[in-house]
């Protein structure tokens, strides 16, 4: 198939994100987010032009008269049928896969994604095929938003699925390699990448096997992290043959051998929460690697909520298999001592530090996406926070992207608390005292830390050593958490 002809046809009829959203309207878009097609269908009001036809076939999953479909695809019609994108049965044509326009407002990544049809539309729940290829899910979009976007030479999309991460990596990497264990995923990802004009090196295989001996500046992955019990049917896109979170552990443990100096691995994933603190479990995965670890737990589910979520995802709601499968999962979790499941983000960096930085924290609060810049600046922030005291005192950092908030009783003369709040990224808050508030508030990139502390000591009439004892730890924290940026 000459893919350029289909791409030209999609462009000609303006089958793009903006045009689709304009045609189905806000109500139609909101309906599709709820897996309901009726609002979009009503908005289209019976239109049968080529753009409306593609929306109906691929997004609303409607069968169309074969003549209408042929007019929509023009000279590409027979090629699209031959490639298995649509199927013709008698006088009707239907979508076999989902061909969806894609555009990111953050970094300009755009094109068309090819994946399996969205499950659960209009309440129709069917069992999911084992080699199902997921489209751009909320998890994959979040991974794209947390990914560092600075220029890199080589990037690896580990477990590419429909290929959406490669669309973003192609914007800032000289070369992108994408791997997957699922041959069907690679076939659809190749088709989408070709349609979108991207040069991606797709390779079939498990984990790092297809890139043995190779190193990358950036590795990203939303791996199959669902912790289902052995036996029974598995969905390749979400489950592996590893025990519990063993696959995620393998991805982390084996990453250092595939990272260039300064290179990083970024994951959106799950991990088991047992009697051992989760922070210690994750830290043990990188012990002896020489790599920094920055893990953020964004959410935690008890085992019941976790199991119900994934049984629903597998299309088992209301089916006879629901209860026995549920009980099987519970018995599996009992054997492994899994009480809860953590969900979050992992950054592993081949920093070359003699003493790596290990930071694991829970942050279930709102963030301002995209937060890729936070991860990109993390290594430099740690460098600044770890400076010897003498070097720290001559540093001239500045506050950036923060506001001061005060809290207290209504009518009180003075606030009870002063908080430094970030307006971007993780939106952290840092409680300040009179001394730390004065020191941090005066750091504007001109005065050094030492000069600022001396001025505050004089202003408050407090001994300089007392100011230093309180302010230096606060400055280190503010540097590490990026309230302060060092020049």
PDB file of N, CA, C and O in Angstrom, residues 357-386:
ATOM      1  N   UNK A 357      21.388   9.899  44.671  1.00  0.00           N
ATOM      2  CA  UNK A 357      20.249  10.540  45.326  1.00  0.00           C
ATOM      3  C   UNK A 357      19.045   9.612  45.230  1.00  0.00           C
ATOM      4  O   UNK A 357      18.605   9.253  44.127  1.00  0.00           O
ATOM      5  N   UNK A 358      18.505   9.207  46.356  1.00  0.00           N
ATOM      6  CA  UNK A 358      17.326   8.350  46.395  1.00  0.00           C
ATOM      7  C   UNK A 358      16.194   9.141  47.043  1.00  0.00           C
ATOM      8  O   UNK A 358      16.269   9.485  48.220  1.00  0.00           O
ATOM      9  N   UNK A 359      15.171   9.445  46.282  1.00  0.00           N
ATOM     10  CA  UNK A 359      14.054  10.237  46.800  1.00  0.00           C
ATOM     11  C   UNK A 359      12.748   9.566  46.385  1.00  0.00           C
ATOM     12  O   UNK A 359      12.446   9.443  45.197  1.00  0.00           O
ATOM     13  N   UNK A 360      11.982   9.116  47.376  1.00  0.00           N
ATOM     14  CA  UNK A 360      10.673   8.508  47.139  1.00  0.00           C
ATOM     15  C   UNK A 360       9.663   9.252  47.995  1.00  0.00           C
ATOM     16  O   UNK A 360       9.848   9.370  49.212  1.00  0.00           O
ATOM     17  N   UNK A 361       8.610   9.737  47.391  1.00  0.00           N
ATOM     18  CA  UNK A 361       7.632  10.512  48.145  1.00  0.00           C
ATOM     19  C   UNK A 361       6.231  10.285  47.603  1.00  0.00           C
ATOM     20  O   UNK A 361       6.044   9.947  46.433  1.00  0.00           O
ATOM     21  N   UNK A 362       5.257  10.473  48.467  1.00  0.00           N
ATOM     22  CA  UNK A 362       3.859  10.435  48.054  1.00  0.00           C
ATOM     23  C   UNK A 362       3.402  11.857  47.777  1.00  0.00           C
ATOM     24  O   UNK A 362       3.587  12.749  48.606  1.00  0.00           O
ATOM     25  N   UNK A 363       2.814  12.066  46.613  1.00  0.00           N
ATOM     26  CA  UNK A 363       2.300  13.386  46.244  1.00  0.00           C
ATOM     27  C   UNK A 363       0.988  13.186  45.484  1.00  0.00           C
ATOM     28  O   UNK A 363       0.948  13.192  44.248  1.00  0.00           O
ATOM     29  N   UNK A 364      -0.112  12.963  46.235  1.00  0.00           N
ATOM     30  CA  UNK A 364      -1.405  12.706  45.599  1.00  0.00           C
ATOM     31  C   UNK A 364      -2.162  13.971  45.206  1.00  0.00           C
ATOM     32  O   UNK A 364      -3.307  13.892  44.775  1.00  0.00           O
ATOM     33  N   UNK A 365      -1.506  15.115  45.359  1.00  0.00           N
ATOM     34  CA  UNK A 365      -2.175  16.395  45.145  1.00  0.00           C
ATOM     35  C   UNK A 365      -2.134  16.811  43.672  1.00  0.00           C
ATOM     36  O   UNK A 365      -1.451  16.208  42.845  1.00  0.00           O
ATOM     37  N   UNK A 366      -2.855  17.861  43.372  1.00  0.00           N
ATOM     38  CA  UNK A 366      -2.911  18.370  41.994  1.00  0.00           C
ATOM     39  C   UNK A 366      -1.532  18.817  41.534  1.00  0.00           C
ATOM     40  O   UNK A 366      -0.706  19.285  42.324  1.00  0.00           O
ATOM     41  N   UNK A 367      -1.287  18.654  40.236  1.00  0.00           N
ATOM     42  CA  UNK A 367      -0.063  19.148  39.605  1.00  0.00           C
ATOM     43  C   UNK A 367      -0.471  19.954  38.378  1.00  0.00           C
ATOM     44  O   UNK A 367      -1.614  19.896  37.933  1.00  0.00           O
ATOM     45  N   UNK A 368       0.487  20.708  37.853  1.00  0.00           N
ATOM     46  CA  UNK A 368       0.235  21.493  36.641  1.00  0.00           C
ATOM     47  C   UNK A 368       0.993  20.843  35.496  1.00  0.00           C
ATOM     48  O   UNK A 368       2.203  21.022  35.354  1.00  0.00           O
ATOM     49  N   UNK A 369       0.282  20.057  34.689  1.00  0.00           N
ATOM     50  CA  UNK A 369       0.918  19.392  33.561  1.00  0.00           C
ATOM     51  C   UNK A 369       1.161  20.384  32.423  1.00  0.00           C
ATOM     52  O   UNK A 369       0.404  21.338  32.274  1.00  0.00           O
ATOM     53  N   UNK A 370       2.198  20.148  31.606  1.00  0.00           N
ATOM     54  CA  UNK A 370       3.150  19.046  31.706  1.00  0.00           C
ATOM     55  C   UNK A 370       4.218  19.307  32.768  1.00  0.00           C
ATOM     56  O   UNK A 370       4.611  20.460  32.979  1.00  0.00           O
ATOM     57  N   UNK A 371       4.671  18.250  33.428  1.00  0.00           N
ATOM     58  CA  UNK A 371       5.680  18.390  34.473  1.00  0.00           C
ATOM     59  C   UNK A 371       7.031  17.828  34.036  1.00  0.00           C
ATOM     60  O   UNK A 371       7.911  17.594  34.860  1.00  0.00           O
ATOM     61  N   UNK A 372       7.201  17.616  32.745  1.00  0.00           N
ATOM     62  CA  UNK A 372       8.481  17.109  32.256  1.00  0.00           C
ATOM     63  C   UNK A 372       9.650  17.989  32.644  1.00  0.00           C
ATOM     64  O   UNK A 372      10.755  17.496  32.902  1.00  0.00           O
ATOM     65  N   UNK A 373       9.431  19.304  32.724  1.00  0.00           N
ATOM     66  CA  UNK A 373      10.509  20.220  33.097  1.00  0.00           C
ATOM     67  C   UNK A 373      10.997  19.970  34.514  1.00  0.00           C
ATOM     68  O   UNK A 373      12.163  20.207  34.833  1.00  0.00           O
ATOM     69  N   UNK A 374      10.094  19.529  35.401  1.00  0.00           N
ATOM     70  CA  UNK A 374      10.492  19.224  36.777  1.00  0.00           C
ATOM     71  C   UNK A 374      11.501  18.087  36.791  1.00  0.00           C
ATOM     72  O   UNK A 374      12.527  18.148  37.480  1.00  0.00           O
ATOM     73  N   UNK A 375      11.227  17.039  36.024  1.00  0.00           N
ATOM     74  CA  UNK A 375      12.151  15.918  35.967  1.00  0.00           C
ATOM     75  C   UNK A 375      13.444  16.292  35.245  1.00  0.00           C
ATOM     76  O   UNK A 375      14.516  15.838  35.622  1.00  0.00           O
ATOM     77  N   UNK A 376      13.337  17.126  34.229  1.00  0.00           N
ATOM     78  CA  UNK A 376      14.527  17.538  33.487  1.00  0.00           C
ATOM     79  C   UNK A 376      15.480  18.333  34.372  1.00  0.00           C
ATOM     80  O   UNK A 376      16.706  18.252  34.212  1.00  0.00           O
ATOM     81  N   UNK A 377      14.936  19.107  35.303  1.00  0.00           N
ATOM     82  CA  UNK A 377      15.766  19.949  36.170  1.00  0.00           C
ATOM     83  C   UNK A 377      16.187  19.241  37.453  1.00  0.00           C
ATOM     84  O   UNK A 377      16.942  19.805  38.253  1.00  0.00           O
ATOM     85  N   UNK A 378      15.717  18.007  37.655  1.00  0.00           N
ATOM     86  CA  UNK A 378      15.940  17.341  38.942  1.00  0.00           C
ATOM     87  C   UNK A 378      17.419  17.134  39.247  1.00  0.00           C
ATOM     88  O   UNK A 378      17.877  17.418  40.367  1.00  0.00           O
ATOM     89  N   UNK A 379      18.186  16.642  38.281  1.00  0.00           N
ATOM     90  CA  UNK A 379      19.601  16.363  38.538  1.00  0.00           C
ATOM     91  C   UNK A 379      20.346  17.647  38.906  1.00  0.00           C
ATOM     92  O   UNK A 379      21.163  17.658  39.842  1.00  0.00           O
ATOM     93  N   UNK A 380      20.088  18.733  38.188  1.00  0.00           N
ATOM     94  CA  UNK A 380      20.752  20.004  38.500  1.00  0.00           C
ATOM     95  C   UNK A 380      20.322  20.516  39.869  1.00  0.00           C
ATOM     96  O   UNK A 380      21.126  21.093  40.619  1.00  0.00           O
ATOM     97  N   UNK A 381      19.048  20.312  40.210  1.00  0.00           N
ATOM     98  CA  UNK A 381      18.564  20.749  41.511  1.00  0.00           C
ATOM     99  C   UNK A 381      19.265  19.996  42.639  1.00  0.00           C
ATOM    100  O   UNK A 381      19.634  20.571  43.664  1.00  0.00           O
ATOM    101  N   UNK A 382      19.447  18.695  42.448  1.00  0.00           N
ATOM    102  CA  UNK A 382      20.148  17.894  43.451  1.00  0.00           C
ATOM    103  C   UNK A 382      21.600  18.338  43.569  1.00  0.00           C
ATOM    104  O   UNK A 382      22.146  18.450  44.682  1.00  0.00           O
ATOM    105  N   UNK A 383      22.251  18.617  42.445  1.00  0.00           N
ATOM    106  CA  UNK A 383      23.626  19.115  42.480  1.00  0.00           C
ATOM    107  C   UNK A 383      23.729  20.364  43.347  1.00  0.00           C
ATOM    108  O   UNK A 383      24.626  20.482  44.189  1.00  0.00           O
ATOM    109  N   UNK A 384      22.826  21.307  43.133  1.00  0.00           N
ATOM    110  CA  UNK A 384      22.867  22.557  43.885  1.00  0.00           C
ATOM    111  C   UNK A 384      22.593  22.332  45.369  1.00  0.00           C
ATOM    112  O   UNK A 384      23.265  22.902  46.241  1.00  0.00           O
ATOM    113  N   UNK A 385      21.618  21.477  45.672  1.00  0.00           N
ATOM    114  CA  UNK A 385      21.256  21.237  47.072  1.00  0.00           C
ATOM    115  C   UNK A 385      22.366  20.519  47.823  1.00  0.00           C
ATOM    116  O   UNK A 385      22.462  20.632  49.054  1.00  0.00           O
ATOM    117  N   UNK A 386      23.241  19.812  47.124  1.00  0.00           N
ATOM    118  CA  UNK A 386      24.297  19.024  47.762  1.00  0.00           C
ATOM    119  C   UNK A 386      25.628  19.769  47.846  1.00  0.00           C
ATOM    120  O   UNK A 386      26.632  19.190  48.284  1.00  0.00           O
TER     121      UNK A 386
END
